[in-house]
Short mmCIF file of C-alpha atoms and ligand atoms in Angstrom, two decimals:
data_model
loop_
_atom_site.label_atom_id
_atom_site.label_comp_id
_atom_site.label_asym_id
_atom_site.label_seq_id
_atom_site.Cartn_x
_atom_site.Cartn_y
_atom_site.Cartn_z
CA MET A 244 30.18 28.13 32.10
CA LYS A 245 27.27 26.97 29.78
CA HIS A 246 27.22 27.29 26.43
CA THR A 247 24.53 29.29 24.28
CA LYS A 248 22.83 28.06 21.37
CA VAL A 249 24.30 30.09 18.08
CA LYS A 250 20.55 30.74 17.20
CA ASP A 251 20.14 32.33 20.63
CA LEU A 252 23.16 34.58 20.39
CA LEU A 253 22.25 35.77 16.54
CA ASN A 254 18.92 36.43 18.08
CA SER A 255 20.26 38.63 21.05
CA THR A 256 18.95 41.72 21.46
CA THR A 257 22.12 43.30 23.39
CA THR A 258 25.74 42.93 23.27
CA LEU A 259 26.97 40.48 25.84
CA GLN A 260 30.16 40.44 28.33
CA GLU A 261 30.78 36.69 28.35
CA VAL A 262 29.24 34.18 26.22
CA ASN A 263 30.56 30.66 25.36
CA ALA A 264 29.77 28.91 22.08
CA LYS A 265 30.30 25.29 20.90
CA GLY A 266 29.95 23.72 17.56
CA TRP A 267 31.76 22.60 14.25
CA VAL A 268 34.07 25.01 12.30
CA ARG A 269 32.61 25.45 8.92
CA THR A 270 35.40 27.60 7.64
CA PHE A 271 38.29 29.41 8.94
CA ARG A 272 39.14 32.65 6.77
CA ASN A 273 42.31 34.80 6.83
CA ASN A 274 43.76 32.92 9.79
CA GLN A 275 40.95 35.03 11.67
CA PHE A 276 37.46 34.49 11.21
CA ILE A 277 35.96 31.14 12.19
CA ALA A 278 32.25 30.46 10.81
CA LEU A 279 30.80 28.16 13.44
CA ASN A 280 27.86 26.01 13.28
CA ASP A 281 26.26 24.05 15.95
CA GLY A 282 23.01 22.73 14.41
CA SER A 283 20.54 24.93 16.12
CA THR A 284 20.24 27.25 12.76
CA ILE A 285 21.11 27.45 9.22
CA ASN A 286 23.14 30.33 10.14
CA ASN A 287 27.08 30.71 11.47
CA ILE A 288 28.12 32.64 14.20
CA GLN A 289 31.62 34.49 12.96
CA CYS A 290 34.00 33.95 15.87
CA VAL A 291 36.53 36.55 15.20
CA VAL A 292 40.08 34.84 16.69
CA ASP A 293 42.94 37.08 18.34
CA PHE A 294 45.29 35.53 16.25
CA GLU A 295 48.45 37.35 17.45
CA ASN A 296 48.05 35.95 20.93
CA THR A 297 47.04 32.47 19.89
CA PRO A 298 49.62 30.18 19.52
CA GLU A 299 50.26 29.01 16.02
CA GLU A 300 49.90 25.28 16.88
CA THR A 301 46.26 26.21 18.05
CA LEU A 302 45.41 28.27 14.91
CA LYS A 303 46.69 25.27 12.52
CA ARG A 304 44.17 23.09 14.65
CA ILE A 305 41.30 24.96 13.44
CA THR A 306 40.01 23.11 10.42
CA THR A 307 36.88 22.62 8.68
CA GLY A 308 34.94 19.86 10.79
CA ALA A 309 36.85 20.36 14.33
CA ALA A 310 34.62 21.03 17.13
CA VAL A 311 35.74 23.94 19.03
CA SER A 312 34.54 25.86 22.10
CA VAL A 313 34.93 29.83 21.95
CA THR A 314 34.37 32.11 24.65
CA GLY A 315 34.37 35.72 24.46
CA THR A 316 32.25 39.01 23.94
CA LEU A 317 29.13 39.10 21.74
CA VAL A 318 29.90 42.51 19.93
CA GLU A 319 28.26 44.33 17.06
CA SER A 320 29.79 42.72 14.10
CA LYS A 321 31.42 45.51 11.48
CA GLY A 322 31.00 42.88 8.68
CA ALA A 323 28.41 42.51 6.54
CA GLY A 324 25.84 39.76 6.71
CA GLN A 325 25.37 39.18 10.52
CA LYS A 326 24.54 41.62 13.40
CA TYR A 327 26.69 39.79 16.06
CA GLU A 328 29.91 38.12 16.29
CA ILE A 329 32.05 36.71 19.08
CA GLN A 330 35.12 38.57 19.87
CA VAL A 331 37.27 35.26 21.11
CA THR A 332 39.10 35.61 24.04
CA LYS A 333 39.62 31.71 24.74
CA LEU A 334 39.58 29.40 22.37
CA GLU A 335 39.62 25.47 23.12
CA ILE A 336 39.70 22.65 20.28
CA LEU A 337 37.58 19.89 21.50
CA GLY A 338 38.04 17.49 18.38
CA ASP A 339 40.43 17.92 15.76
CA SER A 340 39.24 17.19 11.86
CA ASP A 341 41.60 16.02 9.64
CA ALA A 342 41.46 18.77 7.00
CA GLU A 343 42.85 16.58 4.02
CA LYS A 344 40.44 13.76 4.79
CA PHE A 345 37.25 15.64 6.03
CA PRO A 346 34.64 14.28 3.19
CA MET A 347 32.71 17.73 4.10
CA GLN A 348 34.73 19.96 2.17
CA PRO A 349 33.59 24.03 2.00
CA LYS A 350 32.51 23.31 -1.65
CA LYS A 351 29.69 22.09 -3.78
CA HIS A 352 29.30 18.11 -3.37
CA SER A 353 27.13 16.33 -5.41
CA LEU A 354 23.93 14.66 -3.91
CA GLU A 355 25.24 11.10 -4.96
CA PHE A 356 28.44 11.72 -2.82
CA LEU A 357 26.60 13.17 0.08
CA ARG A 358 24.22 9.99 0.12
CA GLU A 359 27.27 7.96 0.35
CA ASN A 360 28.35 9.87 3.28
CA ALA A 361 24.77 9.96 4.96
CA HIS A 362 26.43 10.20 8.31
CA LEU A 363 28.40 13.57 7.58
CA ARG A 364 25.99 14.93 5.06
CA VAL A 365 23.88 16.78 8.14
CA ARG A 366 26.89 18.84 8.50
CA THR A 367 26.07 20.72 5.37
CA ASN A 368 23.64 23.33 5.13
CA ALA A 369 21.28 21.83 2.71
CA PHE A 370 20.98 18.55 4.97
CA GLY A 371 20.72 20.45 8.36
CA ALA A 372 17.85 22.46 6.85
CA ILE A 373 16.09 19.44 5.54
CA MET A 374 16.24 17.60 8.71
CA ARG A 375 15.38 20.54 10.79
CA VAL A 376 12.51 21.12 8.30
CA ARG A 377 11.67 17.47 8.66
CA SER A 378 11.59 17.39 12.59
CA VAL A 379 9.17 20.63 12.53
CA LEU A 380 6.84 18.91 10.19
CA SER A 381 6.60 15.67 12.30
CA PHE A 382 5.61 17.82 15.27
CA ALA A 383 3.21 19.54 13.26
CA VAL A 384 1.60 16.39 12.47
CA HIS A 385 0.91 15.62 16.00
CA ASN A 386 0.08 19.27 16.90
CA TYR A 387 -2.75 19.01 14.48
CA PHE A 388 -4.36 15.97 15.62
CA GLN A 389 -3.65 16.23 19.22
CA GLN A 390 -5.51 19.59 19.08
CA ARG A 391 -8.36 18.17 17.23
CA GLY A 392 -8.78 15.35 19.99
CA PHE A 393 -7.16 12.33 18.00
CA VAL A 394 -6.07 9.51 19.72
CA TYR A 395 -2.52 8.58 18.55
CA VAL A 396 -2.04 4.84 17.98
CA ASN A 397 0.92 2.62 17.99
CA THR A 398 -0.07 -0.20 15.43
CA PRO A 399 2.32 -3.36 15.41
CA ILE A 400 5.66 -3.09 13.29
CA ILE A 401 5.60 -7.04 13.07
CA THR A 402 2.14 -8.51 11.79
CA GLY A 403 0.69 -11.34 10.00
CA SER A 404 -1.51 -9.70 7.58
CA ASP A 405 -0.95 -7.76 4.20
CA ALA A 406 -3.09 -4.80 4.73
CA GLU A 407 -2.61 -3.58 1.05
CA GLY A 408 -2.99 -6.97 -0.44
CA ALA A 409 0.45 -6.39 -2.76
CA GLY A 410 2.53 -9.05 -1.37
CA GLU A 411 5.23 -6.63 -0.98
CA MET A 412 6.50 -7.78 2.69
CA PHE A 413 9.85 -8.27 4.35
CA LYS A 414 9.52 -11.54 6.23
CA VAL A 415 10.12 -11.71 10.25
CA THR A 416 11.16 -14.89 10.97
CA ALA A 417 13.87 -16.43 13.62
CA LEU A 418 13.94 -19.88 11.62
CA PRO A 419 17.42 -21.12 10.31
CA PHE A 420 17.88 -20.83 6.72
CA ASP A 421 19.65 -24.03 6.44
CA ASN A 422 17.91 -27.02 7.88
CA THR A 423 14.46 -24.87 7.79
CA PRO A 424 11.69 -26.92 9.42
CA ARG A 425 9.31 -28.34 6.91
CA THR A 426 5.69 -29.61 7.11
CA GLU A 427 4.85 -33.00 5.30
CA ASP A 428 4.09 -31.34 1.99
CA GLY A 429 7.66 -29.61 2.01
CA LYS A 430 6.46 -25.99 2.83
CA VAL A 431 8.17 -24.01 5.70
CA ASN A 432 6.92 -25.09 9.10
CA TYR A 433 6.16 -21.58 10.25
CA LYS A 434 4.28 -23.32 13.27
CA GLU A 435 7.85 -23.63 14.42
CA ASP A 436 8.67 -20.18 14.14
CA PHE A 437 9.18 -17.81 16.79
CA PHE A 438 5.29 -16.38 16.83
CA GLY A 439 4.13 -20.06 15.61
CA LYS A 440 2.82 -18.13 12.16
CA GLU A 441 4.29 -16.55 9.31
CA THR A 442 4.96 -12.90 9.99
CA ASN A 443 6.21 -9.71 7.89
CA LEU A 444 7.27 -6.17 8.83
CA THR A 445 3.93 -3.94 8.19
CA VAL A 446 3.09 -2.36 5.24
CA SER A 447 0.53 0.01 6.78
CA GLY A 448 -1.02 0.31 10.38
CA GLN A 449 -4.68 0.94 8.65
CA LEU A 450 -6.15 -2.14 10.00
CA GLU A 451 -5.37 -2.07 13.21
CA GLY A 452 -6.11 1.53 13.26
CA GLU A 453 -9.91 0.78 12.08
CA THR A 454 -10.29 -1.03 15.05
CA PHE A 455 -9.04 1.51 17.15
CA ALA A 456 -11.25 4.32 15.44
CA MET A 457 -14.28 2.16 15.94
CA ALA A 458 -14.15 2.53 19.67
CA LEU A 459 -12.17 5.87 20.44
CA GLY A 460 -13.57 7.88 17.36
CA GLN A 461 -10.96 9.81 15.72
CA ILE A 462 -7.00 8.08 15.88
CA TYR A 463 -3.94 8.44 14.08
CA THR A 464 -0.86 6.59 13.38
CA PHE A 465 2.30 7.49 12.97
CA GLY A 466 5.25 5.26 12.31
CA PRO A 467 7.87 3.28 10.37
CA THR A 468 6.51 1.22 7.25
CA PHE A 469 7.86 -1.36 5.09
CA ARG A 470 7.63 -2.33 1.81
CA ALA A 471 9.61 -4.29 -0.55
CA GLU A 472 8.68 -3.35 -3.76
CA ASN A 473 11.80 -3.38 -6.04
CA SER A 474 11.06 0.20 -7.48
CA ASN A 475 14.20 1.75 -7.88
CA THR A 476 12.70 5.37 -8.03
CA SER A 477 12.89 8.85 -6.48
CA ARG A 478 9.67 8.38 -4.64
CA HIS A 479 9.93 5.15 -3.21
CA LEU A 480 11.66 3.81 0.25
CA ALA A 481 11.65 0.39 1.58
CA GLU A 482 11.33 1.96 4.84
CA PHE A 483 9.35 5.28 5.31
CA TRP A 484 7.15 6.79 7.63
CA MET A 485 3.56 7.16 7.16
CA ILE A 486 0.60 8.96 9.03
CA GLU A 487 -2.68 7.10 8.96
CA PRO A 488 -5.94 8.91 10.68
CA GLU A 489 -8.90 6.94 10.60
CA VAL A 490 -12.21 8.41 11.64
CA ALA A 491 -15.53 6.92 12.63
CA PHE A 492 -18.69 8.19 10.98
CA ASN A 493 -16.53 10.32 8.18
CA ASN A 494 -17.82 9.30 4.84
CA LEU A 495 -15.22 10.10 1.59
CA ASP A 496 -16.21 14.00 1.45
CA ASP A 497 -15.38 14.44 5.17
CA ASN A 498 -12.03 12.59 4.45
CA MET A 499 -11.14 14.69 1.71
CA ASP A 500 -12.02 17.97 3.86
CA LEU A 501 -9.72 16.33 6.54
CA ALA A 502 -6.74 15.40 4.46
CA GLU A 503 -6.79 18.79 2.68
CA ASP A 504 -6.91 20.66 6.05
CA PHE A 505 -4.25 18.43 7.57
CA ILE A 506 -1.87 19.08 4.56
CA GLN A 507 -2.77 22.75 4.52
CA TYR A 508 -1.92 23.10 8.45
CA VAL A 509 1.55 21.33 8.46
CA ILE A 510 2.84 23.21 5.37
CA LYS A 511 1.79 26.48 7.13
CA TYR A 512 3.23 25.32 10.40
CA ALA A 513 6.58 24.46 8.57
CA LEU A 514 6.43 28.13 6.79
CA ASP A 515 5.73 29.60 10.29
CA HIS A 516 8.67 28.17 12.20
CA CYS A 517 11.26 27.09 9.33
CA GLY A 518 11.60 30.75 7.65
CA ASP A 519 15.57 30.86 7.69
CA ASP A 520 15.67 26.83 6.28
CA LEU A 521 13.11 27.33 3.84
CA LYS A 522 14.40 30.34 2.50
CA PHE A 523 18.16 28.67 2.18
CA LEU A 524 16.42 25.63 0.37
CA GLU A 525 14.98 28.13 -1.95
CA GLY A 526 18.02 29.66 -2.76
CA ARG A 527 19.68 26.10 -3.36
CA LEU A 528 16.73 24.97 -5.85
CA LEU A 529 17.11 28.36 -8.08
CA GLU A 530 20.82 27.71 -7.89
CA GLU A 531 20.31 24.33 -9.32
CA GLU A 532 17.38 25.08 -11.74
CA LYS A 533 19.71 27.43 -13.67
CA SER A 534 21.34 24.12 -14.75
CA LYS A 535 18.03 22.72 -16.19
CA PRO A 536 16.70 23.58 -19.56
CA GLN A 537 14.18 26.40 -19.58
CA ALA A 538 10.88 23.77 -20.14
CA GLU A 539 12.23 21.60 -17.24
CA ARG A 540 12.25 24.51 -14.75
CA SER A 541 9.13 24.67 -12.22
CA GLU A 542 7.25 28.06 -12.41
CA MET A 543 7.06 29.01 -9.12
CA ALA A 544 10.03 29.58 -6.25
CA LEU A 545 9.72 27.12 -3.24
CA LEU A 546 7.86 29.71 -1.01
CA GLU A 547 5.61 30.59 -3.53
CA LYS A 548 4.71 27.20 -4.39
CA LEU A 549 4.29 26.39 -0.60
CA ASN A 550 1.86 29.48 -0.43
CA PHE A 551 -0.06 28.31 -3.52
CA VAL A 552 -1.08 25.00 -1.80
CA LEU A 553 -2.43 27.07 1.29
CA GLU A 554 -4.27 29.48 -0.78
CA ASN A 555 -6.02 27.36 -3.26
CA ASN A 556 -8.49 24.33 -2.76
CA PHE A 557 -7.42 21.26 -4.17
CA LYS A 558 -9.42 20.01 -7.55
CA ARG A 559 -11.65 17.28 -6.65
CA VAL A 560 -12.19 15.06 -9.83
CA SER A 561 -13.42 11.49 -10.34
CA TYR A 562 -11.16 8.81 -11.78
CA THR A 563 -13.66 8.54 -14.90
CA GLU A 564 -13.16 12.40 -15.53
CA ALA A 565 -9.31 11.82 -15.41
CA ILE A 566 -9.34 9.25 -17.94
CA ASP A 567 -11.16 11.04 -20.20
CA ILE A 568 -8.85 14.21 -19.76
CA LEU A 569 -5.86 11.55 -20.27
CA ARG A 570 -7.38 9.91 -23.33
CA ASP A 571 -7.60 13.28 -24.73
CA SER A 572 -4.25 14.79 -23.94
CA THR A 573 -1.56 15.67 -26.25
CA PRO A 574 1.07 13.29 -24.87
CA ASN A 575 -1.45 10.55 -24.97
CA LYS A 576 -2.12 11.09 -28.64
CA LYS A 577 1.31 11.57 -29.78
CA LYS A 578 2.15 8.24 -27.68
CA LYS A 579 4.65 10.34 -25.47
CA PHE A 580 3.46 8.49 -22.52
CA ASN A 581 5.08 5.16 -21.72
CA TYR A 582 1.75 3.75 -20.75
CA ILE A 583 -0.88 4.79 -23.38
CA ILE A 584 -4.24 5.51 -21.82
CA ASN A 585 -6.98 3.77 -24.33
CA GLU A 586 -9.54 2.19 -22.00
CA TRP A 587 -11.56 3.19 -18.52
CA GLY A 588 -10.13 0.71 -15.83
CA ALA A 589 -6.20 1.23 -16.54
CA ASP A 590 -4.33 2.10 -13.32
CA LEU A 591 -2.63 5.27 -13.62
CA GLN A 592 1.14 5.89 -13.62
CA SER A 593 3.11 8.69 -12.40
CA GLU A 594 3.47 10.00 -15.63
CA HIS A 595 -0.28 10.43 -15.81
CA GLU A 596 -0.51 11.96 -12.38
CA ARG A 597 2.06 14.27 -12.81
CA TYR A 598 0.53 15.54 -16.11
CA LEU A 599 -3.06 15.99 -14.55
CA VAL A 600 -1.37 17.93 -11.52
CA GLU A 601 1.25 19.91 -13.47
CA LYS A 602 0.22 20.37 -17.04
CA HIS A 603 -3.81 20.09 -16.94
CA PHE A 604 -5.06 21.30 -13.47
CA LYS A 605 -1.67 22.94 -12.33
CA CYS A 606 -2.74 22.73 -8.56
CA PRO A 607 -3.13 19.90 -6.05
CA VAL A 608 -5.85 17.17 -7.13
CA ILE A 609 -7.42 14.59 -5.46
CA LEU A 610 -8.95 12.03 -7.79
CA PHE A 611 -11.54 9.93 -6.33
CA ASP A 612 -14.05 6.89 -7.27
CA TYR A 613 -11.52 4.54 -8.57
CA PRO A 614 -12.38 1.17 -10.41
CA ALA A 615 -12.52 -1.43 -7.63
CA ASN A 616 -10.20 -3.84 -9.36
CA ILE A 617 -6.77 -1.61 -8.95
CA LYS A 618 -7.85 -0.70 -5.21
CA ALA A 619 -7.41 -2.59 -2.14
CA PHE A 620 -10.36 -4.93 -0.55
CA TYR A 621 -11.28 -2.85 2.28
CA MET A 622 -12.51 0.38 -0.01
CA ARG A 623 -16.36 0.87 -0.19
CA LEU A 624 -18.22 -0.32 -3.28
CA ASN A 625 -20.21 2.25 -4.89
CA GLU A 626 -23.76 1.65 -6.23
CA ASP A 627 -22.45 1.49 -9.61
CA GLY A 628 -20.94 -2.00 -8.44
CA LYS A 629 -17.50 -1.08 -10.48
CA THR A 630 -15.82 1.90 -8.80
CA VAL A 631 -14.94 2.20 -4.81
CA ARG A 632 -14.97 5.09 -2.73
CA ALA A 633 -11.03 5.60 -2.74
CA MET A 634 -9.16 9.17 -3.30
CA ASP A 635 -5.42 9.79 -4.06
CA ILE A 636 -3.99 13.13 -3.54
CA LEU A 637 -1.72 14.13 -6.48
CA PHE A 638 0.98 16.73 -5.82
CA PRO A 639 3.00 18.71 -8.24
CA GLY A 640 6.68 17.20 -8.65
CA ILE A 641 5.77 14.50 -6.24
CA GLY A 642 2.43 12.45 -7.91
CA GLU A 643 0.85 10.57 -5.24
CA ILE A 644 1.12 11.91 -1.91
CA VAL A 645 -2.07 10.46 -0.18
CA GLY A 646 -3.92 7.14 -0.59
CA GLY A 647 -6.97 6.83 1.35
CA SER A 648 -11.00 5.69 0.97
CA GLU A 649 -14.28 5.21 3.02
CA ARG A 650 -14.24 1.72 4.17
CA GLU A 651 -16.43 -1.24 3.34
CA GLU A 652 -18.54 -1.31 6.33
CA ARG A 653 -20.95 -4.14 5.00
CA TYR A 654 -20.02 -7.37 6.67
CA ASP A 655 -21.51 -9.37 3.51
CA VAL A 656 -20.16 -7.03 0.86
CA LEU A 657 -16.88 -7.22 2.34
CA ILE A 658 -16.80 -11.05 2.73
CA GLU A 659 -17.49 -11.32 -0.66
CA LYS A 660 -14.92 -9.40 -1.68
CA MET A 661 -12.46 -11.04 0.39
CA LYS A 662 -13.45 -14.46 -1.04
CA ALA A 663 -13.30 -12.91 -4.61
CA LEU A 664 -9.34 -12.07 -3.77
CA GLU A 665 -8.90 -14.90 -1.66
CA ILE A 666 -8.20 -13.25 1.31
CA ASP A 667 -7.91 -15.76 4.25
CA GLU A 668 -11.14 -15.04 6.56
CA GLU A 669 -9.59 -16.75 9.57
CA GLU A 670 -6.49 -14.86 9.47
CA LEU A 671 -8.59 -11.53 9.19
CA SER A 672 -11.29 -12.84 11.77
CA TRP A 673 -10.59 -9.65 14.22
CA TYR A 674 -10.60 -7.21 11.42
CA LEU A 675 -14.19 -8.74 10.38
CA ASP A 676 -15.39 -8.08 13.79
CA THR A 677 -15.41 -4.23 13.46
CA ARG A 678 -18.01 -5.02 10.87
CA ARG A 679 -20.17 -7.70 12.98
CA PHE A 680 -19.92 -5.50 16.31
CA GLY A 681 -21.41 -2.28 16.04
CA SER A 682 -20.11 -1.62 12.33
CA ALA A 683 -20.26 2.03 11.15
CA THR A 684 -19.47 4.41 8.18
CA HIS A 685 -15.68 5.19 8.66
CA ALA A 686 -12.79 6.67 6.32
CA GLY A 687 -9.41 7.28 6.64
CA PHE A 688 -6.22 7.73 4.51
CA GLY A 689 -2.32 7.57 4.38
CA LEU A 690 0.33 10.36 3.99
CA GLY A 691 3.90 9.51 3.22
CA PHE A 692 5.85 11.42 5.45
CA GLU A 693 8.96 11.46 3.01
CA ARG A 694 6.69 12.59 0.26
CA LEU A 695 5.69 15.40 2.41
CA VAL A 696 8.81 16.70 3.37
CA LEU A 697 10.17 16.13 -0.49
CA PHE A 698 7.48 18.84 -1.34
CA VAL A 699 8.43 21.02 1.64
CA THR A 700 11.92 21.16 1.07
CA GLY A 701 11.67 21.07 -2.92
CA MET A 702 13.88 18.05 -2.89
CA THR A 703 13.77 15.92 -5.88
CA ASN A 704 14.83 12.41 -4.53
CA ILE A 705 13.39 10.79 -1.60
CA ARG A 706 16.64 9.33 -0.37
CA ASP A 707 17.55 12.84 0.57
CA VAL A 708 14.78 13.66 2.90
CA ILE A 709 15.39 10.67 5.24
CA PRO A 710 18.32 10.54 7.56
CA PHE A 711 19.48 7.05 6.15
CA PRO A 712 17.26 5.84 3.18
CA ARG A 713 16.77 2.15 2.86
CA THR A 714 16.28 1.23 -0.85
CA PRO A 715 16.72 -1.65 -3.02
CA GLY A 716 20.71 -2.79 -2.74
CA ASN A 717 21.41 -0.07 0.08
CA ALA A 718 21.12 -0.40 4.00
CA GLU A 719 24.50 1.16 4.79
CA PHE A 720 24.88 2.82 8.14
O1 4AD B 1026 -1.57 4.31 -1.04
P1 4AD B 1026 -0.86 3.70 0.12
O2 4AD B 1026 -0.49 2.36 -0.19
O3 4AD B 1026 -2.09 3.71 1.10
C1 4AD B 1026 -2.23 2.65 2.28
O4 4AD B 1026 -1.30 2.19 2.78
C2 4AD B 1026 -3.37 2.72 3.00
N1 4AD B 1026 -3.49 1.59 3.86
C3 4AD B 1026 -3.50 4.09 3.73
C4 4AD B 1026 -4.86 4.25 4.36
O5 4AD B 1026 -5.76 4.53 3.84
N2 4AD B 1026 -4.99 4.42 5.86
O6 4AD B 1026 0.29 4.45 0.82
C5 4AD B 1026 -0.03 5.67 1.41
C6 4AD B 1026 1.03 6.47 0.96
C7 4AD B 1026 1.19 6.90 -0.37
O7 4AD B 1026 0.24 7.73 -1.07
C8 4AD B 1026 2.45 7.11 -0.25
O8 4AD B 1026 2.58 8.81 0.15
C9 4AD B 1026 3.19 6.55 0.73
O9 4AD B 1026 2.23 6.22 1.82
N3 4AD B 1026 3.83 5.84 0.16
C10 4AD B 1026 5.41 5.56 0.10
N4 4AD B 1026 6.31 6.44 0.46
C11 4AD B 1026 7.69 6.19 0.23
N5 4AD B 1026 7.69 4.98 -0.30
C12 4AD B 1026 7.21 3.99 -0.50
N6 4AD B 1026 7.53 2.92 -1.00
C13 4AD B 1026 5.75 4.44 -0.38
N7 4AD B 1026 4.74 3.57 -0.65
C14 4AD B 1026 3.47 4.13 -0.15
MG1 MG B 1027 -1.89 4.18 -3.20
#
């Protein structure tokens, strides 16, 4: 007999004569009630065991974590909390679970403990919910772009370029570490390496994406991205997933419109398709906040916060305006910021971004027109000669969730910028071809997928929204 998903059983509109469910035991109460979960939903189905006619030996093996198959009748439940339950007629233990040793006991575990058990934490309510929401969000990303005629492009993971120019790359090499081939002047001879040149894991698919946008019009990438920045924060991963749309003939305003519409769409999609999971995560968050001092608690519950983002326009503010606000802010005057804002030109730290979003504007903010020298080489220079058509989207509790720009489409201006930054023209000759042959205005952005999942699930550490996080000092599993 084929088993039915717990989700479908719970959503049944009638009682059923014979059903079979397979899953893992969450709890076993009074030698009679199994709470069974199969991952199809946050909700467990209650399975009532006929303990009088079940051998003692079998009852002992119904332990938390065990895999079981139950066959029986789907009946209306007399207990509170569920409409249907299974009156078990046949129970089979598929896989035993040592009750003493199983790490996911039915009690509250710290997130640190769960991270150390990332292969088992997905068996808890919270992580099951997070991973289902993550899956639905990635489907929503594809849906959004596919419905609008964007072409999905798989940009290379191994590249020779450093798109962001920050030098935070993981090298890819097949050279031996001992006895490394050297050139005459003692440098590593990459000509003898696998690709015949120096290569690294990609920090962004943007540059390759731009070449496709200049032929296909509207494209997006969605793939793994790597950064060797040694920042051990709750917002950074060494391996994360990034979504990068790129659109020919779009300017910065179009780019902001696209980003805002896109983010609102995927959040709405999650609200429409992950109701049970989000409700559970909201409850979890409320519980967690009880232990925090009043001042640190968020003003809105999770669902309210998500709806707020849907219903309110993102506030668009220039970098220059933002600097004025920050310079005059109380934490700046009282020297509460770690980095005091004195002058125009300062790079914004996450404490400043969060002040703007959480304290000053109290809504998502799009900052634009940043100083040229704190942004990447490919951004379009404004008429003032000192700012570029950059935009960062800042979210409450997250800080930067999106970074993007209108691109420098003028060959001469771009070359000059590259010279000033000592970026090898030869190496990026293919990129410059987009400006040599039919160049046009275009723009795009990058959304950090895990930062989006953080926001939607209300979690606070990015390590808790990716199955197996990679961070400095940690590549377990
Ligand atoms: O602002 P970033 O560096 O922009 C780019 O890479 C551009 N090439 C994007 C583009 O215009 N096509 O990164 C974009 C986003 C950030 O806003 C952030 O959400 C996320 O990627 N991000 C990270 N997420 C997790 N861990 C990290 N170490 C991240 N670094 C960036
Ligand atoms: Mg950025």
